[in-house]
């Protein structure tokens, strides 16, 4: 009542039309208590605060807003390194996130998931079609396309045929060049990969884990777990990153001390070649390029305290 009396006193002297307009401008119930803002949570991906009902908590404990979750699920359908959608190596339960996604994504993701979970995939051999053919639709070694009805050979991925199945000439030529360069082929999806840094433990985009030297399932062969030359190159890069981070010039170095630092870094890599990246430290100096996705236009990277891998936040949480 005191508020209404104050308003009446303030309106005295004004013409009737102006007084009525002021009352209508949202002053219908000035006696109602102010609405307190609800609890808000910081999204671990975008760092913005969002109302609590709009967020979901990942199995690892991190919070994601609906927009970042939508982006992650949409991105994983075109970037297989993000599949399955996960945070800190723990996949999101579909039942947990489904209602937070758009209707289009709720319909599209389960269909795409079948494709991404299939290792030795078959796509329509017609280049202008290239539709994915589900394993359940195969007729022995023949895969009829659901889009154009062409039939693809499940073994060689070319047009269905009679007789012995083999690689086509162009594929054979490429595989021969790959063998000459020491590249390896994934036993799961048949991709060809090249190793530049790291140990011989390969994890393909399709999820298969194999030895880079022989191509067999990881830890089923007697091959060495790393190549000494690649290991030393990696150790050298780590030492140079640390020097730039400390403000020194990469070229100005004490040779004996540098050799000792590289030797220590190399030994650390031998000891931690299968690091689980348990702890990270944020770096704003030195090389800011992510060693996973190679993105470098950023203001910081996170560095693993154990193996010193440098990764952007998306790779650290959603890829590694």
mmCIF file of N, CA and C in Angstrom, residues 17 20 33 47 51 177 186 237 244 254 280 318:
data_model
loop_
_atom_site.group_PDB
_atom_site.id
_atom_site.type_symbol
_atom_site.label_atom_id
_atom_site.label_comp_id
_atom_site.label_asym_id
_atom_site.label_seq_id
_atom_site.Cartn_x
_atom_site.Cartn_y
_atom_site.Cartn_z
ATOM 1 N N UNK A 17 -3.729 11.581 -19.161
ATOM 2 C CA UNK A 17 -3.192 10.648 -20.164
ATOM 3 C C UNK A 17 -1.787 10.194 -19.809
ATOM 4 N N UNK A 20 -1.836 7.798 -16.866
ATOM 5 C CA UNK A 20 -2.325 6.464 -17.253
ATOM 6 C C UNK A 20 -1.242 5.680 -17.999
ATOM 7 N N UNK A 33 6.727 -8.922 -5.249
ATOM 8 C CA UNK A 33 8.161 -9.012 -4.924
ATOM 9 C C UNK A 33 8.995 -9.287 -6.169
ATOM 10 N N UNK A 47 32.217 -21.825 -21.180
ATOM 11 C CA UNK A 47 32.524 -21.024 -19.982
ATOM 12 C C UNK A 47 31.468 -19.973 -19.664
ATOM 13 N N UNK A 51 21.148 -21.034 -17.005
ATOM 14 C CA UNK A 51 20.199 -21.515 -15.979
ATOM 15 C C UNK A 51 20.341 -23.014 -15.789
ATOM 16 N N UNK A 177 52.523 -47.847 -52.767
ATOM 17 C CA UNK A 177 53.243 -46.631 -52.358
ATOM 18 C C UNK A 177 53.224 -46.479 -50.841
ATOM 19 N N UNK A 186 44.606 -49.642 -41.356
ATOM 20 C CA UNK A 186 43.781 -50.096 -40.239
ATOM 21 C C UNK A 186 43.075 -51.393 -40.613
ATOM 22 N N UNK A 237 61.183 -31.456 -29.786
ATOM 23 C CA UNK A 237 60.092 -30.481 -29.882
ATOM 24 C C UNK A 237 59.617 -30.048 -28.500
ATOM 25 N N UNK A 244 60.748 -21.779 -25.433
ATOM 26 C CA UNK A 244 59.987 -20.618 -25.899
ATOM 27 C C UNK A 244 59.027 -20.142 -24.820
ATOM 28 N N UNK A 254 72.347 -23.514 -24.845
ATOM 29 C CA UNK A 254 73.585 -24.118 -24.388
ATOM 30 C C UNK A 254 73.585 -25.575 -24.846
ATOM 31 N N UNK A 280 46.449 -31.885 -16.257
ATOM 32 C CA UNK A 280 46.828 -30.927 -17.297
ATOM 33 C C UNK A 280 47.164 -29.579 -16.667
ATOM 34 N N UNK A 318 37.045 -33.906 -25.424
ATOM 35 C CA UNK A 318 36.127 -34.633 -26.302
ATOM 36 C C UNK A 318 36.805 -35.591 -27.265
#
